Every structure is written in structure tokens, then in C-alpha cells.
Amino acid sequence: MDAKTESAAPAAERLLDNPGLSVERLPMLTLIFDRLATACAEGLRPYSPAILTCFVNSIATDHVWDALDAYDGSVAAILYSPELDARILVGLDRRCIFSLMEVLLGGDSKEPPYDDDRNFSTLETRVAQTVFEIAAEALHSAFGPIIATKFRLERVETRMDFTVMGRRNVLGVIAKILIQAMDIGGQMFVVIPQPALTPIRQQLSRDLSSDGSASDPRWQKMMRAGIEKAEVSAFAILDENELTLGEISGWRVGHILPLKASVDTKIRLDCKGQPLFWCELGQGKGHYTLKVAERVDNEEMPLARFLELAGAAEQN
């Protein structure tokens, strides 16, 4: 083979290769992996007596097989998405497995992290599988705003078979998530081949900074649930009089205070000093009652404005 033929071969391979992904052009990927890290931390919290944190360390593109070569000796899971018709890989490096065992079994991390080049035990593999099950559910939630898809755990590999991820030169997105507790920890890695992202590439390229309607539905739901459960006190105000301290000091037991209100006067319902509604006084089964007549019309009062917006959001 002459020099001209040899130089033409790499060029032909580059032409046939898939175009590379650019993480910068897919801003929703960053949001997805941030949600994945947050959900994994919440999912692992019940198992850990110590505070456990997860955060994204890096997101990059690389050839899948080259990326997996760097994690030789790790434990990984193959997750299948029926909606995307693709498989992704989630793994834990050895340091992460040994650190999780130390934390979950009540260690104090005073000893150096265990590190030995040996096969994983049955217990260590089972702990890793629990983490992968949490990650699968977290991915389902993280991809929710983009596509409604589930990730089914197919199998756990201690000796990773790369062929399931496609051709040797296939590109993919590789995210590294650090899992830490008590100053020890390790790395979770997520490998998503490019063919899995191609069908939703347009949705992933959405720019959140210019999309005013973009929001986290899970956060909205939690925020609304928290607001609705807040306990507040409401006060019915029949009438108000301005008096001097001298007049008030002259009050005695049996003193009668005249009110300008009549039976037809509307009663104002207040909460935390904010007027909410005008009400009509009534009676029922031996108790005084209030019938809401109309909302207090005051745009400057934040609570009343909030209730109006909440009602509009509920209708939408």
C-alpha cells in the first residue's frame, strides 16, 4: 500500500464516522445529570447513617470504548430504555464501592479507604445493584421533561462487556458524578451512546435561559405541596376603631364599646395582617358562620395576589 492510500484510509473512516456531539449545544443534558445526582443522593440517604452527597464533576464526549477502558475493574449496570430503544451504562469505580461499604456499615472513615485488587463480594455487588436501581429511577425522573421513558435494569457486570454499547468507534456522552460521605467516596459514571440521544437531540438543545416557561415540575409540585400544608391563622374583623392609649387605659370590666357595624356590614377576613375576603355574618347550628362574598381587591397585597395567581395556575 502506497503512502497516498494509507493517508486516504483515515480520511474515509472520519467521513463514515458519526458526527460528534457537543455538550455545549445540548444544555438540557447538564440539567438531566444535575437532577440525576440530586435524586441519587435522596435515594441513598435512607441507607446511610452519615450525610451523603452527589454532584456532577464533569460531562464530556468521547468514544464509548475508550471511556470504558479507563474504568476497567469497576462494576456497572446495563440499563435499557424501550422508548429510546437504546442501552446506557451506569457504573461505580472500586473506590466508590469500598467507600459505600464503609459508610453503610457504620464506619467512621478514620481508617484509610480499603482498596484491594480482588473480585467484588456478593454483598458489594448487591449494594452496587441497589445504587443502580436508584439511578434507574432517578434517570426516569431526570428525563421526564424531555421524554417519558423508563430505564430497566438488565444486568450487573463486574467484567464489563463493551459490545452491548455498539461499535468500537461510537461516540457517547460520559458524565462523572462524585459520591461522597465523611470525606471518603468515589465516582459514578454514566455512559450514553450517541444513537440514544439522536431522536431527542432537538429537545436537548433547548436553551433554558431563553425559555421562560422551562421549570422543574417535580420542584413545583414539592413547593406547592409545602405551601398548601403551611398552617396559618385567619381572623374575622367586624369593625376597627382608632383610640388613644388614654382612652384604652380608662376601660374597666363591664365597659361597653360601641361599634359602627350593623347586621348588614361585611366582615373582613384577614391572614397574617393581609386582607383576603369580604364575608357575610350568619348563624348555623348554634354557631356563627361566615359566607365568603368577594375577594379583597388590592393588587399591592402579596398574599391576595398569590392566591389569585395560584387559582389561575390551577385552571391552566
PDB file of C-alpha atoms in Angstrom:
ATOM      1  CA  MET A   1       0.000   0.000   0.000  1.00  0.00           C
ATOM      2  CA  ASP A   2       1.496   3.332  -1.000  1.00  0.00           C
ATOM      3  CA  ALA A   3       1.573   6.488   1.143  1.00  0.00           C
ATOM      4  CA  LYS A   4      -1.352   8.030  -0.718  1.00  0.00           C
ATOM      5  CA  THR A   5      -3.581   5.020   0.026  1.00  0.00           C
ATOM      6  CA  GLU A   6      -2.579   4.999   3.697  1.00  0.00           C
ATOM      7  CA  SER A   7      -3.455   8.671   4.106  1.00  0.00           C
ATOM      8  CA  ALA A   8      -6.802   8.183   2.379  1.00  0.00           C
ATOM      9  CA  ALA A   9      -7.898   5.392   4.739  1.00  0.00           C
ATOM     10  CA  PRO A  10      -8.121   7.536   7.934  1.00  0.00           C
ATOM     11  CA  ALA A  11      -9.920  10.235   5.944  1.00  0.00           C
ATOM     12  CA  ALA A  12     -12.524   7.739   4.763  1.00  0.00           C
ATOM     13  CA  GLU A  13     -13.026   6.494   8.319  1.00  0.00           C
ATOM     14  CA  ARG A  14     -13.619  10.049   9.503  1.00  0.00           C
ATOM     15  CA  LEU A  15     -16.216  10.588   6.766  1.00  0.00           C
ATOM     16  CA  LEU A  16     -18.055   7.392   7.721  1.00  0.00           C
ATOM     17  CA  ASP A  17     -17.867   8.102  11.452  1.00  0.00           C
ATOM     18  CA  ASN A  18     -20.814   9.704  13.237  1.00  0.00           C
ATOM     19  CA  PRO A  19     -20.633  13.487  13.749  1.00  0.00           C
ATOM     20  CA  GLY A  20     -19.577  14.349  17.257  1.00  0.00           C
ATOM     21  CA  LEU A  21     -21.891  15.539  19.983  1.00  0.00           C
ATOM     22  CA  SER A  22     -21.311  18.904  21.613  1.00  0.00           C
ATOM     23  CA  VAL A  23     -22.351  19.124  25.246  1.00  0.00           C
ATOM     24  CA  GLU A  24     -22.353  22.920  24.968  1.00  0.00           C
ATOM     25  CA  ARG A  25     -25.058  22.695  22.305  1.00  0.00           C
ATOM     26  CA  LEU A  26     -27.199  20.381  24.449  1.00  0.00           C
ATOM     27  CA  PRO A  27     -27.783  22.421  27.631  1.00  0.00           C
ATOM     28  CA  MET A  28     -30.582  20.137  28.814  1.00  0.00           C
ATOM     29  CA  LEU A  29     -28.014  17.372  29.352  1.00  0.00           C
ATOM     30  CA  THR A  30     -26.490  19.372  32.197  1.00  0.00           C
ATOM     31  CA  LEU A  31     -29.915  19.721  33.804  1.00  0.00           C
ATOM     32  CA  ILE A  32     -30.578  15.982  33.407  1.00  0.00           C
ATOM     33  CA  PHE A  33     -27.322  14.951  35.097  1.00  0.00           C
ATOM     34  CA  ASP A  34     -27.810  17.520  37.884  1.00  0.00           C
ATOM     35  CA  ARG A  35     -31.244  16.019  38.558  1.00  0.00           C
ATOM     36  CA  LEU A  36     -29.743  12.540  38.433  1.00  0.00           C
ATOM     37  CA  ALA A  37     -27.143  13.460  41.071  1.00  0.00           C
ATOM     38  CA  THR A  38     -29.756  15.078  43.338  1.00  0.00           C
ATOM     39  CA  ALA A  39     -32.164  12.142  43.038  1.00  0.00           C
ATOM     40  CA  CYS A  40     -29.388   9.610  43.745  1.00  0.00           C
ATOM     41  CA  ALA A  41     -28.393  11.481  46.907  1.00  0.00           C
ATOM     42  CA  GLU A  42     -32.015  11.477  48.081  1.00  0.00           C
ATOM     43  CA  GLY A  43     -32.437   7.795  47.215  1.00  0.00           C
ATOM     44  CA  LEU A  44     -29.288   6.749  49.100  1.00  0.00           C
ATOM     45  CA  ARG A  45     -29.994   8.875  52.176  1.00  0.00           C
ATOM     46  CA  PRO A  46     -32.220   6.262  53.941  1.00  0.00           C
ATOM     47  CA  TYR A  47     -29.392   3.711  53.704  1.00  0.00           C
ATOM     48  CA  SER A  48     -26.625   5.932  55.050  1.00  0.00           C
ATOM     49  CA  PRO A  49     -26.206   6.976  58.704  1.00  0.00           C
ATOM     50  CA  ALA A  50     -23.894   9.770  57.514  1.00  0.00           C
ATOM     51  CA  ILE A  51     -24.714  12.700  55.246  1.00  0.00           C
ATOM     52  CA  LEU A  52     -24.156  11.591  51.659  1.00  0.00           C
ATOM     53  CA  THR A  53     -23.756  13.987  48.735  1.00  0.00           C
ATOM     54  CA  CYS A  54     -23.706  13.526  44.966  1.00  0.00           C
ATOM     55  CA  PHE A  55     -22.651  16.166  42.468  1.00  0.00           C
ATOM     56  CA  VAL A  56     -21.669  16.290  38.819  1.00  0.00           C
ATOM     57  CA  ASN A  57     -17.917  16.516  38.308  1.00  0.00           C
ATOM     58  CA  SER A  58     -17.779  16.629  34.507  1.00  0.00           C
ATOM     59  CA  ILE A  59     -19.740  15.973  31.328  1.00  0.00           C
ATOM     60  CA  ALA A  60     -17.814  15.244  28.144  1.00  0.00           C
ATOM     61  CA  THR A  61     -17.970  13.370  24.843  1.00  0.00           C
ATOM     62  CA  ASP A  62     -15.645  10.535  23.909  1.00  0.00           C
ATOM     63  CA  HIS A  63     -15.592   7.203  22.118  1.00  0.00           C
ATOM     64  CA  VAL A  64     -17.526   4.834  24.342  1.00  0.00           C
ATOM     65  CA  TRP A  65     -14.964   2.049  24.379  1.00  0.00           C
ATOM     66  CA  ASP A  66     -12.111   4.455  25.157  1.00  0.00           C
ATOM     67  CA  ALA A  67     -14.064   5.827  28.103  1.00  0.00           C
ATOM     68  CA  LEU A  68     -14.867   2.368  29.443  1.00  0.00           C
ATOM     69  CA  ASP A  69     -11.212   1.291  29.221  1.00  0.00           C
ATOM     70  CA  ALA A  70     -10.471   3.827  31.967  1.00  0.00           C
ATOM     71  CA  TYR A  71     -12.950   2.062  34.297  1.00  0.00           C
ATOM     72  CA  ASP A  72     -11.562  -1.438  33.994  1.00  0.00           C
ATOM     73  CA  GLY A  73     -12.174  -3.299  37.260  1.00  0.00           C
ATOM     74  CA  SER A  74     -15.340  -1.336  38.099  1.00  0.00           C
ATOM     75  CA  VAL A  75     -18.860  -2.666  38.473  1.00  0.00           C
ATOM     76  CA  ALA A  76     -21.527  -1.468  36.034  1.00  0.00           C
ATOM     77  CA  ALA A  77     -25.137  -1.985  35.067  1.00  0.00           C
ATOM     78  CA  ILE A  78     -26.748  -2.084  31.645  1.00  0.00           C
ATOM     79  CA  LEU A  79     -29.997  -0.094  31.566  1.00  0.00           C
ATOM     80  CA  TYR A  80     -32.405  -0.424  28.658  1.00  0.00           C
ATOM     81  CA  SER A  81     -34.858   2.261  27.567  1.00  0.00           C
ATOM     82  CA  PRO A  82     -37.738   0.869  25.448  1.00  0.00           C
ATOM     83  CA  GLU A  83     -38.826   4.351  24.342  1.00  0.00           C
ATOM     84  CA  LEU A  84     -35.327   5.259  23.106  1.00  0.00           C
ATOM     85  CA  ASP A  85     -34.624   1.665  22.044  1.00  0.00           C
ATOM     86  CA  ALA A  86     -31.133   2.066  23.456  1.00  0.00           C
ATOM     87  CA  ARG A  87     -28.910   0.866  26.263  1.00  0.00           C
ATOM     88  CA  ILE A  88     -26.885   3.061  28.571  1.00  0.00           C
ATOM     89  CA  LEU A  89     -24.304   2.123  31.139  1.00  0.00           C
ATOM     90  CA  VAL A  90     -24.108   3.268  34.777  1.00  0.00           C
ATOM     91  CA  GLY A  91     -21.074   2.229  36.802  1.00  0.00           C
ATOM     92  CA  LEU A  92     -19.267   2.661  40.113  1.00  0.00           C
ATOM     93  CA  ASP A  93     -15.493   2.625  40.414  1.00  0.00           C
ATOM     94  CA  ARG A  94     -13.783   0.448  43.025  1.00  0.00           C
ATOM     95  CA  ARG A  95     -13.129   3.333  45.399  1.00  0.00           C
ATOM     96  CA  CYS A  96     -16.823   4.239  45.362  1.00  0.00           C
ATOM     97  CA  ILE A  97     -17.899   0.664  46.175  1.00  0.00           C
ATOM     98  CA  PHE A  98     -15.457   0.314  49.068  1.00  0.00           C
ATOM     99  CA  SER A  99     -16.381   3.784  50.428  1.00  0.00           C
ATOM    100  CA  LEU A 100     -20.095   2.966  50.296  1.00  0.00           C
ATOM    101  CA  MET A 101     -19.488  -0.266  52.210  1.00  0.00           C
ATOM    102  CA  GLU A 102     -17.566   1.671  54.859  1.00  0.00           C
ATOM    103  CA  VAL A 103     -20.331   4.262  55.265  1.00  0.00           C
ATOM    104  CA  LEU A 104     -23.374   1.987  55.018  1.00  0.00           C
ATOM    105  CA  LEU A 105     -21.962  -0.452  57.587  1.00  0.00           C
ATOM    106  CA  GLY A 106     -21.410   2.314  60.137  1.00  0.00           C
ATOM    107  CA  GLY A 107     -17.701   3.039  59.664  1.00  0.00           C
ATOM    108  CA  ASP A 108     -16.227   6.310  60.901  1.00  0.00           C
ATOM    109  CA  SER A 109     -13.751   6.749  57.984  1.00  0.00           C
ATOM    110  CA  LYS A 110     -10.824   7.100  60.383  1.00  0.00           C
ATOM    111  CA  GLU A 111      -9.024   4.258  58.668  1.00  0.00           C
ATOM    112  CA  PRO A 112      -7.669   4.717  55.114  1.00  0.00           C
ATOM    113  CA  PRO A 113     -10.221   3.666  52.456  1.00  0.00           C
ATOM    114  CA  TYR A 114      -9.995  -0.020  51.647  1.00  0.00           C
ATOM    115  CA  ASP A 115      -8.512  -0.720  48.242  1.00  0.00           C
ATOM    116  CA  ASP A 116      -7.655  -4.167  47.009  1.00  0.00           C
ATOM    117  CA  ASP A 117      -7.439  -5.637  43.522  1.00  0.00           C
ATOM    118  CA  ARG A 118      -9.837  -8.528  44.029  1.00  0.00           C
ATOM    119  CA  ASN A 119     -13.216  -9.664  42.842  1.00  0.00           C
ATOM    120  CA  PHE A 120     -16.217  -7.936  44.385  1.00  0.00           C
ATOM    121  CA  SER A 121     -18.023  -9.889  47.085  1.00  0.00           C
ATOM    122  CA  THR A 122     -21.680 -10.844  46.820  1.00  0.00           C
ATOM    123  CA  LEU A 123     -22.595  -8.149  49.355  1.00  0.00           C
ATOM    124  CA  GLU A 124     -20.638  -5.472  47.485  1.00  0.00           C
ATOM    125  CA  THR A 125     -22.308  -6.453  44.222  1.00  0.00           C
ATOM    126  CA  ARG A 126     -25.739  -6.320  45.890  1.00  0.00           C
ATOM    127  CA  VAL A 127     -25.024  -2.828  47.267  1.00  0.00           C
ATOM    128  CA  ALA A 128     -23.969  -1.736  43.773  1.00  0.00           C
ATOM    129  CA  GLN A 129     -27.190  -3.169  42.332  1.00  0.00           C
ATOM    130  CA  THR A 130     -29.219  -1.162  44.865  1.00  0.00           C
ATOM    131  CA  VAL A 131     -27.414   2.002  43.745  1.00  0.00           C
ATOM    132  CA  PHE A 132     -28.131   1.131  40.093  1.00  0.00           C
ATOM    133  CA  GLU A 133     -31.828   0.603  40.832  1.00  0.00           C
ATOM    134  CA  ILE A 134     -31.928   4.039  42.465  1.00  0.00           C
ATOM    135  CA  ALA A 135     -30.075   5.510  39.468  1.00  0.00           C
ATOM    136  CA  ALA A 136     -32.540   3.902  37.024  1.00  0.00           C
ATOM    137  CA  GLU A 137     -35.482   5.524  38.804  1.00  0.00           C
ATOM    138  CA  ALA A 138     -33.559   8.815  39.029  1.00  0.00           C
ATOM    139  CA  LEU A 139     -32.902   8.748  35.266  1.00  0.00           C
ATOM    140  CA  HIS A 140     -36.601   8.179  34.634  1.00  0.00           C
ATOM    141  CA  SER A 141     -37.349  11.320  36.653  1.00  0.00           C
ATOM    142  CA  ALA A 142     -34.459  13.327  35.154  1.00  0.00           C
ATOM    143  CA  PHE A 143     -35.510  12.614  31.561  1.00  0.00           C
ATOM    144  CA  GLY A 144     -39.162  13.354  32.403  1.00  0.00           C
ATOM    145  CA  PRO A 145     -39.288  16.902  30.953  1.00  0.00           C
ATOM    146  CA  ILE A 146     -37.704  15.610  27.716  1.00  0.00           C
ATOM    147  CA  ILE A 147     -39.295  12.202  27.144  1.00  0.00           C
ATOM    148  CA  ALA A 148     -41.400   9.841  29.243  1.00  0.00           C
ATOM    149  CA  THR A 149     -39.139   6.817  29.367  1.00  0.00           C
ATOM    150  CA  LYS A 150     -38.226   4.135  31.859  1.00  0.00           C
ATOM    151  CA  PHE A 151     -34.820   2.536  32.316  1.00  0.00           C
ATOM    152  CA  ARG A 152     -34.943  -1.181  33.002  1.00  0.00           C
ATOM    153  CA  LEU A 153     -32.007  -2.798  34.781  1.00  0.00           C
ATOM    154  CA  GLU A 154     -30.958  -5.689  32.539  1.00  0.00           C
ATOM    155  CA  ARG A 155     -27.889  -6.957  34.342  1.00  0.00           C
ATOM    156  CA  VAL A 156     -24.941  -6.034  36.550  1.00  0.00           C
ATOM    157  CA  GLU A 157     -21.450  -6.614  35.171  1.00  0.00           C
ATOM    158  CA  THR A 158     -18.226  -6.922  37.185  1.00  0.00           C
ATOM    159  CA  ARG A 159     -16.388  -7.627  33.944  1.00  0.00           C
ATOM    160  CA  MET A 160     -17.895  -5.178  31.518  1.00  0.00           C
ATOM    161  CA  ASP A 161     -18.829  -6.414  28.057  1.00  0.00           C
ATOM    162  CA  PHE A 162     -18.389  -3.380  25.808  1.00  0.00           C
ATOM    163  CA  THR A 163     -20.039  -4.926  22.734  1.00  0.00           C
ATOM    164  CA  VAL A 164     -23.514  -4.161  24.068  1.00  0.00           C
ATOM    165  CA  MET A 165     -22.704  -0.424  23.723  1.00  0.00           C
ATOM    166  CA  GLY A 166     -22.305  -0.661  19.925  1.00  0.00           C
ATOM    167  CA  ARG A 167     -19.412  -0.265  17.517  1.00  0.00           C
ATOM    168  CA  ARG A 168     -15.934   0.461  18.824  1.00  0.00           C
ATOM    169  CA  ASN A 169     -15.868   3.974  17.346  1.00  0.00           C
ATOM    170  CA  VAL A 170     -19.342   5.048  18.504  1.00  0.00           C
ATOM    171  CA  LEU A 171     -19.382   8.369  20.317  1.00  0.00           C
ATOM    172  CA  GLY A 172     -21.188   8.997  23.556  1.00  0.00           C
ATOM    173  CA  VAL A 173     -21.727  11.361  26.451  1.00  0.00           C
ATOM    174  CA  ILE A 174     -19.817  10.445  29.598  1.00  0.00           C
ATOM    175  CA  ALA A 175     -20.848  12.038  32.893  1.00  0.00           C
ATOM    176  CA  LYS A 176     -18.809  11.658  36.081  1.00  0.00           C
ATOM    177  CA  ILE A 177     -20.727  12.048  39.359  1.00  0.00           C
ATOM    178  CA  LEU A 178     -18.878  12.137  42.672  1.00  0.00           C
ATOM    179  CA  ILE A 179     -20.475  10.338  45.626  1.00  0.00           C
ATOM    180  CA  GLN A 180     -19.056  11.395  48.991  1.00  0.00           C
ATOM    181  CA  ALA A 181     -19.717  10.834  52.692  1.00  0.00           C
ATOM    182  CA  MET A 182     -17.466  11.521  55.679  1.00  0.00           C
ATOM    183  CA  ASP A 183     -14.604  12.740  53.416  1.00  0.00           C
ATOM    184  CA  ILE A 184     -14.479   9.445  51.528  1.00  0.00           C
ATOM    185  CA  GLY A 185     -16.166   8.441  48.331  1.00  0.00           C
ATOM    186  CA  GLY A 186     -15.720   7.600  44.710  1.00  0.00           C
ATOM    187  CA  GLN A 187     -17.152   8.077  41.286  1.00  0.00           C
ATOM    188  CA  MET A 188     -20.291   7.069  39.471  1.00  0.00           C
ATOM    189  CA  PHE A 189     -20.027   7.217  35.695  1.00  0.00           C
ATOM    190  CA  VAL A 190     -22.846   7.305  33.166  1.00  0.00           C
ATOM    191  CA  VAL A 191     -22.215   6.462  29.515  1.00  0.00           C
ATOM    192  CA  ILE A 192     -24.926   7.290  26.969  1.00  0.00           C
ATOM    193  CA  PRO A 193     -24.156   6.353  23.320  1.00  0.00           C
ATOM    194  CA  GLN A 194     -24.897   8.962  20.697  1.00  0.00           C
ATOM    195  CA  PRO A 195     -27.640   6.910  18.954  1.00  0.00           C
ATOM    196  CA  ALA A 196     -29.682   7.030  22.180  1.00  0.00           C
ATOM    197  CA  LEU A 197     -29.674  10.836  22.160  1.00  0.00           C
ATOM    198  CA  THR A 198     -30.172  11.452  18.434  1.00  0.00           C
ATOM    199  CA  PRO A 199     -34.013  11.127  18.479  1.00  0.00           C
ATOM    200  CA  ILE A 200     -34.299  13.746  21.258  1.00  0.00           C
ATOM    201  CA  ARG A 201     -31.443  15.987  20.185  1.00  0.00           C
ATOM    202  CA  GLN A 202     -33.739  18.910  19.407  1.00  0.00           C
ATOM    203  CA  GLN A 203     -35.316  18.797  22.881  1.00  0.00           C
ATOM    204  CA  LEU A 204     -31.876  18.559  24.498  1.00  0.00           C
ATOM    205  CA  SER A 205     -30.720  21.674  22.656  1.00  0.00           C
ATOM    206  CA  ARG A 206     -33.418  23.851  24.218  1.00  0.00           C
ATOM    207  CA  ASP A 207     -31.911  26.914  25.856  1.00  0.00           C
ATOM    208  CA  LEU A 208     -33.332  27.312  29.349  1.00  0.00           C
ATOM    209  CA  SER A 209     -32.084  30.895  29.661  1.00  0.00           C
ATOM    210  CA  SER A 210     -34.421  31.991  26.857  1.00  0.00           C
ATOM    211  CA  ASP A 211     -37.301  29.699  27.770  1.00  0.00           C
ATOM    212  CA  GLY A 212     -39.298  31.460  30.435  1.00  0.00           C
ATOM    213  CA  SER A 213     -41.709  28.560  30.742  1.00  0.00           C
ATOM    214  CA  ALA A 214     -38.980  25.986  31.484  1.00  0.00           C
ATOM    215  CA  SER A 215     -39.230  24.745  35.038  1.00  0.00           C
ATOM    216  CA  ASP A 216     -38.771  21.688  37.158  1.00  0.00           C
ATOM    217  CA  PRO A 217     -42.222  20.070  37.538  1.00  0.00           C
ATOM    218  CA  ARG A 218     -41.040  17.972  40.478  1.00  0.00           C
ATOM    219  CA  TRP A 219     -39.793  21.078  42.307  1.00  0.00           C
ATOM    220  CA  GLN A 220     -43.047  22.894  41.511  1.00  0.00           C
ATOM    221  CA  LYS A 221     -45.055  20.004  42.937  1.00  0.00           C
ATOM    222  CA  MET A 222     -42.977  19.888  46.132  1.00  0.00           C
ATOM    223  CA  MET A 223     -43.143  23.683  46.507  1.00  0.00           C
ATOM    224  CA  ARG A 224     -46.910  23.759  46.066  1.00  0.00           C
ATOM    225  CA  ALA A 225     -47.395  20.842  48.479  1.00  0.00           C
ATOM    226  CA  GLY A 226     -45.273  22.627  51.085  1.00  0.00           C
ATOM    227  CA  ILE A 227     -47.224  25.864  50.719  1.00  0.00           C
ATOM    228  CA  GLU A 228     -50.571  24.101  50.918  1.00  0.00           C
ATOM    229  CA  LYS A 229     -49.543  22.333  54.141  1.00  0.00           C
ATOM    230  CA  ALA A 230     -48.436  25.564  55.856  1.00  0.00           C
ATOM    231  CA  GLU A 231     -50.568  26.313  58.932  1.00  0.00           C
ATOM    232  CA  VAL A 232     -51.870  29.885  59.192  1.00  0.00           C
ATOM    233  CA  SER A 233     -54.460  31.688  61.302  1.00  0.00           C
ATOM    234  CA  ALA A 234     -57.386  33.637  59.868  1.00  0.00           C
ATOM    235  CA  PHE A 235     -59.154  36.480  61.723  1.00  0.00           C
ATOM    236  CA  ALA A 236     -62.629  37.870  61.078  1.00  0.00           C
ATOM    237  CA  ILE A 237     -62.631  41.655  61.583  1.00  0.00           C
ATOM    238  CA  LEU A 238     -66.111  43.096  62.219  1.00  0.00           C
ATOM    239  CA  ASP A 239     -65.056  46.701  62.904  1.00  0.00           C
ATOM    240  CA  GLU A 240     -61.993  48.746  63.785  1.00  0.00           C
ATOM    241  CA  ASN A 241     -61.696  51.910  65.877  1.00  0.00           C
ATOM    242  CA  GLU A 242     -58.704  54.157  66.395  1.00  0.00           C
ATOM    243  CA  LEU A 243     -58.289  55.027  70.076  1.00  0.00           C
ATOM    244  CA  THR A 244     -55.685  56.756  72.195  1.00  0.00           C
ATOM    245  CA  LEU A 245     -53.784  54.936  74.926  1.00  0.00           C
ATOM    246  CA  GLY A 246     -55.508  57.238  77.424  1.00  0.00           C
ATOM    247  CA  GLU A 247     -58.932  56.059  76.300  1.00  0.00           C
ATOM    248  CA  ILE A 248     -57.891  52.428  76.424  1.00  0.00           C
ATOM    249  CA  SER A 249     -56.435  52.849  79.919  1.00  0.00           C
ATOM    250  CA  GLY A 250     -59.863  54.015  81.077  1.00  0.00           C
ATOM    251  CA  TRP A 251     -61.528  50.735  80.187  1.00  0.00           C
ATOM    252  CA  ARG A 252     -62.962  48.728  83.085  1.00  0.00           C
ATOM    253  CA  VAL A 253     -64.852  45.450  83.452  1.00  0.00           C
ATOM    254  CA  GLY A 254     -68.358  45.980  82.081  1.00  0.00           C
ATOM    255  CA  HIS A 255     -67.339  48.857  79.824  1.00  0.00           C
ATOM    256  CA  ILE A 256     -69.328  48.851  76.562  1.00  0.00           C
ATOM    257  CA  LEU A 257     -67.503  49.565  73.312  1.00  0.00           C
ATOM    258  CA  PRO A 258     -69.725  50.995  70.577  1.00  0.00           C
ATOM    259  CA  LEU A 259     -69.287  49.561  67.048  1.00  0.00           C
ATOM    260  CA  LYS A 260     -70.271  51.231  63.823  1.00  0.00           C
ATOM    261  CA  ALA A 261     -71.010  47.853  62.220  1.00  0.00           C
ATOM    262  CA  SER A 262     -74.549  46.633  61.647  1.00  0.00           C
ATOM    263  CA  VAL A 263     -76.068  43.249  60.771  1.00  0.00           C
ATOM    264  CA  ASP A 264     -75.565  44.103  57.097  1.00  0.00           C
ATOM    265  CA  THR A 265     -71.906  45.062  57.488  1.00  0.00           C
ATOM    266  CA  LYS A 266     -69.460  42.830  55.635  1.00  0.00           C
ATOM    267  CA  ILE A 267     -66.751  41.251  57.754  1.00  0.00           C
ATOM    268  CA  ARG A 268     -63.170  41.275  56.517  1.00  0.00           C
ATOM    269  CA  LEU A 269     -61.205  38.013  56.756  1.00  0.00           C
ATOM    270  CA  ASP A 270     -57.503  38.601  57.406  1.00  0.00           C
ATOM    271  CA  CYS A 271     -54.495  36.268  57.433  1.00  0.00           C
ATOM    272  CA  LYS A 272     -51.137  37.424  58.778  1.00  0.00           C
ATOM    273  CA  GLY A 273     -52.274  41.036  58.523  1.00  0.00           C
ATOM    274  CA  GLN A 274     -53.297  40.650  54.883  1.00  0.00           C
ATOM    275  CA  PRO A 275     -56.976  41.181  53.943  1.00  0.00           C
ATOM    276  CA  LEU A 276     -58.250  38.252  51.889  1.00  0.00           C
ATOM    277  CA  PHE A 277     -62.065  38.237  51.596  1.00  0.00           C
ATOM    278  CA  TRP A 278     -65.197  40.194  52.483  1.00  0.00           C
ATOM    279  CA  CYS A 279     -67.684  37.911  54.256  1.00  0.00           C
ATOM    280  CA  GLU A 280     -71.301  37.976  55.410  1.00  0.00           C
ATOM    281  CA  LEU A 281     -72.113  37.060  59.018  1.00  0.00           C
ATOM    282  CA  GLY A 282     -74.613  34.288  59.606  1.00  0.00           C
ATOM    283  CA  GLN A 283     -75.674  31.545  62.009  1.00  0.00           C
ATOM    284  CA  GLY A 284     -75.919  27.799  61.713  1.00  0.00           C
ATOM    285  CA  LYS A 285     -76.432  25.022  64.279  1.00  0.00           C
ATOM    286  CA  GLY A 286     -75.778  27.379  67.148  1.00  0.00           C
ATOM    287  CA  HIS A 287     -72.544  28.777  65.735  1.00  0.00           C
ATOM    288  CA  TYR A 288     -71.665  31.987  63.953  1.00  0.00           C
ATOM    289  CA  THR A 289     -70.739  31.454  60.301  1.00  0.00           C
ATOM    290  CA  LEU A 290     -69.000  33.443  57.589  1.00  0.00           C
ATOM    291  CA  LYS A 291     -70.062  33.330  53.960  1.00  0.00           C
ATOM    292  CA  VAL A 292     -67.366  34.486  51.542  1.00  0.00           C
ATOM    293  CA  ALA A 293     -68.864  37.256  49.432  1.00  0.00           C
ATOM    294  CA  GLU A 294     -65.949  38.629  47.407  1.00  0.00           C
ATOM    295  CA  ARG A 295     -62.182  38.882  47.301  1.00  0.00           C
ATOM    296  CA  VAL A 296     -60.473  41.963  48.681  1.00  0.00           C
ATOM    297  CA  ASP A 297     -59.399  43.992  45.640  1.00  0.00           C
ATOM    298  CA  ASN A 298     -55.868  45.071  46.432  1.00  0.00           C
ATOM    299  CA  GLU A 299     -53.087  44.222  43.969  1.00  0.00           C
ATOM    300  CA  GLU A 300     -50.387  45.503  46.332  1.00  0.00           C
ATOM    301  CA  MET A 301     -51.041  42.842  48.965  1.00  0.00           C
ATOM    302  CA  PRO A 302     -48.769  39.877  48.198  1.00  0.00           C
ATOM    303  CA  LEU A 303     -50.834  37.120  49.799  1.00  0.00           C
ATOM    304  CA  ALA A 304     -54.011  38.110  47.973  1.00  0.00           C
ATOM    305  CA  ARG A 305     -52.019  38.336  44.764  1.00  0.00           C
ATOM    306  CA  PHE A 306     -50.522  34.910  45.405  1.00  0.00           C
ATOM    307  CA  LEU A 307     -53.962  33.356  45.872  1.00  0.00           C
ATOM    308  CA  GLU A 308     -55.097  34.912  42.605  1.00  0.00           C
ATOM    309  CA  LEU A 309     -52.090  33.553  40.732  1.00  0.00           C
ATOM    310  CA  ALA A 310     -52.464  30.144  42.354  1.00  0.00           C
ATOM    311  CA  GLY A 311     -56.081  29.999  41.246  1.00  0.00           C
ATOM    312  CA  ALA A 312     -55.129  30.936  37.691  1.00  0.00           C
ATOM    313  CA  ALA A 313     -52.402  28.282  37.633  1.00  0.00           C
ATOM    314  CA  GLU A 314     -54.873  25.663  38.868  1.00  0.00           C
ATOM    315  CA  GLN A 315     -57.224  26.476  35.983  1.00  0.00           C
ATOM    316  CA  ASN A 316     -54.407  26.174  33.447  1.00  0.00           C
TER     317      ASN A 316
END
